Short mmCIF file of C-alpha atoms in Angstrom, two decimals:
data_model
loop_
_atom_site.label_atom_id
_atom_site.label_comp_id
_atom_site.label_asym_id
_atom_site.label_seq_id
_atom_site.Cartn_x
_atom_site.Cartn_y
_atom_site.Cartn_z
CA UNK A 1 0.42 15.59 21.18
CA UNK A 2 -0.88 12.34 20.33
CA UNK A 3 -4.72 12.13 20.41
CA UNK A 4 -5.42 8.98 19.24
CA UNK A 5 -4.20 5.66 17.91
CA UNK A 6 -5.50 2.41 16.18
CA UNK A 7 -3.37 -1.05 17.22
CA UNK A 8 -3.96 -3.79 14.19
CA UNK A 9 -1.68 -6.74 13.31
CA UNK A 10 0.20 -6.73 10.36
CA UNK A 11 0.03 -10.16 7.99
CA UNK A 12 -0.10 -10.28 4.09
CA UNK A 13 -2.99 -12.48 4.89
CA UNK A 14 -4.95 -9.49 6.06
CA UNK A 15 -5.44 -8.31 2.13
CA UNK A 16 -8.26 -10.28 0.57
CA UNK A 17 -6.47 -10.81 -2.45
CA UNK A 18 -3.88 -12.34 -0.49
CA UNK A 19 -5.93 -14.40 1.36
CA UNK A 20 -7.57 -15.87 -1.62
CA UNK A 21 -9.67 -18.43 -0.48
CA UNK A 22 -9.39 -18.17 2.61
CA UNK A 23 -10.03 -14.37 3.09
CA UNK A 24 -13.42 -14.96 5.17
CA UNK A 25 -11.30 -16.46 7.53
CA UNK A 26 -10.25 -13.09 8.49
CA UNK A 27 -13.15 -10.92 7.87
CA UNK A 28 -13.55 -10.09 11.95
CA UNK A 29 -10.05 -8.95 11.99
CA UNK A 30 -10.14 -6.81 8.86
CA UNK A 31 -13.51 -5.26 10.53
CA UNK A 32 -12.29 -4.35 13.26
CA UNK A 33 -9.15 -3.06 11.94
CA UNK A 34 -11.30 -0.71 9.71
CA UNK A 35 -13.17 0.13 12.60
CA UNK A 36 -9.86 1.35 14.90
CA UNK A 37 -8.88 3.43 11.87
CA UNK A 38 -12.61 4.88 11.83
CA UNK A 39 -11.18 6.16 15.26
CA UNK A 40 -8.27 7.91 14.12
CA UNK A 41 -10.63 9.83 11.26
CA UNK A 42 -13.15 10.96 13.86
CA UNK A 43 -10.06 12.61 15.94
CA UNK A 44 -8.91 14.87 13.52
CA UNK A 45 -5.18 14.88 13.50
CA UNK A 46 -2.95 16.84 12.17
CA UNK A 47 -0.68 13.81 11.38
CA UNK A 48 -0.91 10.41 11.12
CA UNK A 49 2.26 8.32 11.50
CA UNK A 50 2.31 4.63 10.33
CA UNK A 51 4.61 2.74 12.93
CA UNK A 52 5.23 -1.02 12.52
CA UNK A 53 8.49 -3.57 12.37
CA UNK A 54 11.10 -3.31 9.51
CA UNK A 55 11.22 -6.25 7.49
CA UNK A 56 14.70 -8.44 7.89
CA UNK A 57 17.14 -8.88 5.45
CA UNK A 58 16.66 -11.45 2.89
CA UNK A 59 20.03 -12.80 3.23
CA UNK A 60 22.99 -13.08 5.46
CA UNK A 61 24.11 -9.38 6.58
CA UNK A 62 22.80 -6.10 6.01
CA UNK A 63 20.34 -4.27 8.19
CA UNK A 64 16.37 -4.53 8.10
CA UNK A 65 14.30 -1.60 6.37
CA UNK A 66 13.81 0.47 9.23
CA UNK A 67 13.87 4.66 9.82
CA UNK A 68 11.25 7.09 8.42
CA UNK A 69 9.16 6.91 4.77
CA UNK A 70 7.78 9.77 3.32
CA UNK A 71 4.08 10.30 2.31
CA UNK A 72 3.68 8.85 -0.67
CA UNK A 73 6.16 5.81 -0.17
CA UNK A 74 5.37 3.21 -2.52
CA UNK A 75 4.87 -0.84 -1.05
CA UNK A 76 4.11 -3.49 -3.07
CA UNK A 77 2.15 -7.71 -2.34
CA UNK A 78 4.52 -9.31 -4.86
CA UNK A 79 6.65 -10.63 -2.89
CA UNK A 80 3.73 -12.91 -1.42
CA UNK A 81 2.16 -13.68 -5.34
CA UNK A 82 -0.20 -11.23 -5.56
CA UNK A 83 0.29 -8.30 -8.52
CA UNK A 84 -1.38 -4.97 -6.10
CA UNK A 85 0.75 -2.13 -5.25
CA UNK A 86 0.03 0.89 -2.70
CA UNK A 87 0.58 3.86 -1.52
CA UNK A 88 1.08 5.11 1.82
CA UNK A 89 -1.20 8.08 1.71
CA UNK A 90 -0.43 10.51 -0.66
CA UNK A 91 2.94 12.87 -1.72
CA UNK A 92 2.64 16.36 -1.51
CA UNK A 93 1.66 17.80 -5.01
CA UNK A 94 4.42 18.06 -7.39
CA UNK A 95 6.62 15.64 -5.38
CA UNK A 96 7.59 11.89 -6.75
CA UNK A 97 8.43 9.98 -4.52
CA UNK A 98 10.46 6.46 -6.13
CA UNK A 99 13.01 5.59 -2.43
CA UNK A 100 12.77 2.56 -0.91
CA UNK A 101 9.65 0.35 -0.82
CA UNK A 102 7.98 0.26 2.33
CA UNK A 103 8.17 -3.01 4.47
CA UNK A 104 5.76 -5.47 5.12
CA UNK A 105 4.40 -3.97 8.36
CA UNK A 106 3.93 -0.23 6.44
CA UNK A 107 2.72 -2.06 3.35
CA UNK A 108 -0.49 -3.76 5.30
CA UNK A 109 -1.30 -0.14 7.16
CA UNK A 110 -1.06 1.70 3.41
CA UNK A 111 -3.51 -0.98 2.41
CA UNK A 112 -5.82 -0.64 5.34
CA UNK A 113 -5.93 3.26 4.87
CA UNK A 114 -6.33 2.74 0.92
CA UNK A 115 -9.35 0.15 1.97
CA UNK A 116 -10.83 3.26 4.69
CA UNK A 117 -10.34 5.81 1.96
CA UNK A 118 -8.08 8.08 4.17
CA UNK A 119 -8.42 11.25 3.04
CA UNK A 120 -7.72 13.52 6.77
CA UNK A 121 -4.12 14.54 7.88
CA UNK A 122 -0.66 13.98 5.83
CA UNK A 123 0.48 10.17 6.38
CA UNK A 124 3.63 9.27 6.87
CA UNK A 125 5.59 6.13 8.25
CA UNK A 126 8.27 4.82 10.41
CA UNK A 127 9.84 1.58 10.04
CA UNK A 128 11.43 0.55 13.96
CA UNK A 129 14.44 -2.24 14.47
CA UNK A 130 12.22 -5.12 15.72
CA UNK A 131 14.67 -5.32 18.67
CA UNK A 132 14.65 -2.08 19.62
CA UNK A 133 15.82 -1.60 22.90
CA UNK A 134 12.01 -0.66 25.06
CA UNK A 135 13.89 3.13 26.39
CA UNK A 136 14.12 3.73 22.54
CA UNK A 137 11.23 2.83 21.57
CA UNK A 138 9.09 5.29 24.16
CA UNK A 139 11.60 7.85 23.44
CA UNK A 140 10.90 7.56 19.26
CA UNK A 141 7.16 7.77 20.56
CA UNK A 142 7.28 10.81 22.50
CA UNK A 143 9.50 12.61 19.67
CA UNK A 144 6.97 11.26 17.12
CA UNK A 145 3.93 12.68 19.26
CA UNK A 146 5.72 16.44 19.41
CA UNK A 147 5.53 16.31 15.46
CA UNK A 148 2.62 18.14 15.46
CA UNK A 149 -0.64 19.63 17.94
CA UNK A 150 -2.48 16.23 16.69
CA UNK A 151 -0.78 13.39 16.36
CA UNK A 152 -2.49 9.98 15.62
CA UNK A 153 -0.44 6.28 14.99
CA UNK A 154 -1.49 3.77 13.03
CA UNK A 155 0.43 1.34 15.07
CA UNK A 156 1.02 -2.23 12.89
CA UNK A 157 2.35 -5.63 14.68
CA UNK A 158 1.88 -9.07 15.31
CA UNK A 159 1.81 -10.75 18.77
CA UNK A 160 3.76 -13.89 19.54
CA UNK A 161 4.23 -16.54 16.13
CA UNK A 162 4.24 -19.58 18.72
CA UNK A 163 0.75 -19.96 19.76
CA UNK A 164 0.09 -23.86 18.51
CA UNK A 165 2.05 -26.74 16.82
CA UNK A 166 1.34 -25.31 12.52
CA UNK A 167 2.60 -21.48 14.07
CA UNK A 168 5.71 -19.86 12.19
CA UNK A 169 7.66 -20.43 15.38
CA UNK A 170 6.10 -24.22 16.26
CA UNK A 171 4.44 -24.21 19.89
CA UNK A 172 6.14 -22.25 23.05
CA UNK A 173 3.92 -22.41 26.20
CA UNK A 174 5.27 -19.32 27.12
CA UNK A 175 3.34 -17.79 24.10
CA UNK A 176 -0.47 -17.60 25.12
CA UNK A 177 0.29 -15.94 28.71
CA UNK A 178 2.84 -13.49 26.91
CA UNK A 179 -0.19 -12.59 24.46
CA UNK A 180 -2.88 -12.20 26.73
CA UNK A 181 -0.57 -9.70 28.83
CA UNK A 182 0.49 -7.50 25.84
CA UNK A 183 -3.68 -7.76 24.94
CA UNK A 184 -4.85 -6.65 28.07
CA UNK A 185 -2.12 -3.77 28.27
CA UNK A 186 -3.06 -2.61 24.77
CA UNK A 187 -6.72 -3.05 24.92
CA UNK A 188 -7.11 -0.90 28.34
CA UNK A 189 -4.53 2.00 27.34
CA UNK A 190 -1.86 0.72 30.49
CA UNK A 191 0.97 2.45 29.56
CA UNK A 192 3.36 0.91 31.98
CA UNK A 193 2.11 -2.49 31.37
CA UNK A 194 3.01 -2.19 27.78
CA UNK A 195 6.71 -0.69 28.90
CA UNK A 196 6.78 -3.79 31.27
CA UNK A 197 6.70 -6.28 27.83
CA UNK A 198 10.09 -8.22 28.06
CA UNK A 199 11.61 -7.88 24.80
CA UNK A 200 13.79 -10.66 24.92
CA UNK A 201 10.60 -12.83 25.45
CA UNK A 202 9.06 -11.31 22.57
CA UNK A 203 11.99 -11.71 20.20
CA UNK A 204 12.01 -15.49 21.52
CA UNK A 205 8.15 -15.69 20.66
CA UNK A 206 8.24 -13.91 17.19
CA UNK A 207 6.43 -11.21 18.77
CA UNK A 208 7.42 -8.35 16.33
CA UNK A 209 4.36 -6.03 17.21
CA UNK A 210 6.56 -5.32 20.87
CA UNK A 211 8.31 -2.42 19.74
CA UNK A 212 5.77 -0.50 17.93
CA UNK A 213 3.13 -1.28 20.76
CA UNK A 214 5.79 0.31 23.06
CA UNK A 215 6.61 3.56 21.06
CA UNK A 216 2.70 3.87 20.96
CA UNK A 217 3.31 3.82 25.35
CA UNK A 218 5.76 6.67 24.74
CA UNK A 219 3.48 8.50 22.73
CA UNK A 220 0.76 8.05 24.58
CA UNK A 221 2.35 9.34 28.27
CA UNK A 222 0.71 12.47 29.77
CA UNK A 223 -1.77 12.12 26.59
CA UNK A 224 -4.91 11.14 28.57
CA UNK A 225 -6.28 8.53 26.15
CA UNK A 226 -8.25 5.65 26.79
CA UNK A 227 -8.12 2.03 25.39
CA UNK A 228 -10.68 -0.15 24.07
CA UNK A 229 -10.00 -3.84 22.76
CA UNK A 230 -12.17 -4.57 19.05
CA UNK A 231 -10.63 -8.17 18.59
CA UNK A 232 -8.17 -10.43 19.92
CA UNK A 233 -7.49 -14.20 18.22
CA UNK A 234 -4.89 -16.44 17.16
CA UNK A 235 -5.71 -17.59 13.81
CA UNK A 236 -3.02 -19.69 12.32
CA UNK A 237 -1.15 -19.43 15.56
CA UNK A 238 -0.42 -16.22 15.52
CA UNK A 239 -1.37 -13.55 18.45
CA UNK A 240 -3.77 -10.69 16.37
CA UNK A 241 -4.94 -8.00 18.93
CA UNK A 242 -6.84 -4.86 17.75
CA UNK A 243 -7.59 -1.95 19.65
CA UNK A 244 -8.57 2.16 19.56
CA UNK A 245 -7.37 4.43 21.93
CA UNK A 246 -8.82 7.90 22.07
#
């Protein structure tokens, strides 16, 4: 049963070291992301799942990095300039783990437990198809929150890449109404608000947080759990919502 769950976005930029310069810029975010996970400690879960989008191909063909990693899964900044490697949680004693690196998505939550100094329940992660159909999605959540008595998500993704001109995805005027829906759902636990999120609108807006945020709604059915919103913004154009549910 799932009793709790932290929603954060998911950028490289997120990671001081990353940032560089312009890591204060973020500070708020990466507060209040430390804060939602400060939730999931206090509940006392059996298992924590790490749930965010699988990263694309680099080139033409092939399928993105999606499906389950196992505690211990190794991710890596290099790929943005930046020489830090993590761990997502740690692998059972005696066990190497050396499979598949995680994506970007798992990659930023392994940070932000590293940075919390997670040390409660077994971690694992799961990688979804960013255009998961929104049935498949609440189904993966409700198998995910039968794993165990006390199940809690980390739940990593990005609202809509189209919020002003400089965004990844230039300006769509679709893209500020389309966050402030998905905030509000997310913020206030309203699980069939968050199953209402068009995904073809959110593939159209870059919005690759809609299929974890809607595996968290499957997860969360018949759980009981209340939402509360810790930040919501747009910095470089991008939609970043954060929010506990317990």
């Amino acid at each position: 049963m799932l009793v709790a769950a932290a929603v954060c976005p998911c950028p490289p930029l997120l990671v001081p070291e990353v940032a560089a310069g312009a890591a204060p810029e973020l500070d708020a975010a990466r507060d209040a992301c430390l804060d939602a996970v400060g939730v999931l400690a206090a509940a006392r879960p059996d298992l924590l799942v790490v749930v965010g989008p699988g990263d694309k191909p680099a080139g033409p063909g092939g399928n993105p990095a999606v499906g389950p990693y196992p505690a211990g899964a190794h991710g890596t900044f290099r790929g943005v300039g930046v020489n830090l490697d993590v761990t997502l949680g740690h692998a059972p004693e005696g066990v190497t783990t050396a499979g598949r690196p995680l994506p970007q998505s798992l990659t930023v939550g392994a940070w932000l437990l590293g940075r919390a100094h997670w040390t409660g329940a077994p971690v694992e992660g799961l990688a979804l198809l960013p255009t998961a159909a929104p049935e498949d999605c609440a189904e993966a959540g409700r198998a995910v929150a039968g794993r165990a008595d006390r199940v809690a998500l980390l739940v990593m993704g990005d609202g809509s890449a189209c919020r002003t001109l400089k965004a990844p995805g230039y300006l769509d005027d679709r893209a500020a109404a389309f966050d402030a829906r998905a905030t509000e759902a997310l913020g206030s636990a309203d699980l069939d608000a968050i199953a209402a999120l068009d995904a073809t609108l959110a593939h159209e807006l870059k919005a690759a947080g809609r299929a974890p945020w809607q595996l968290l709604g499957g997860a969360a059915r018949d759980a009981g759990l209340a939402g509360r919103l810790l930040y919501e913004d747009a910095p470089y154009g991008v939609g970043y919502t954060v929010a506990a549910w317990s």
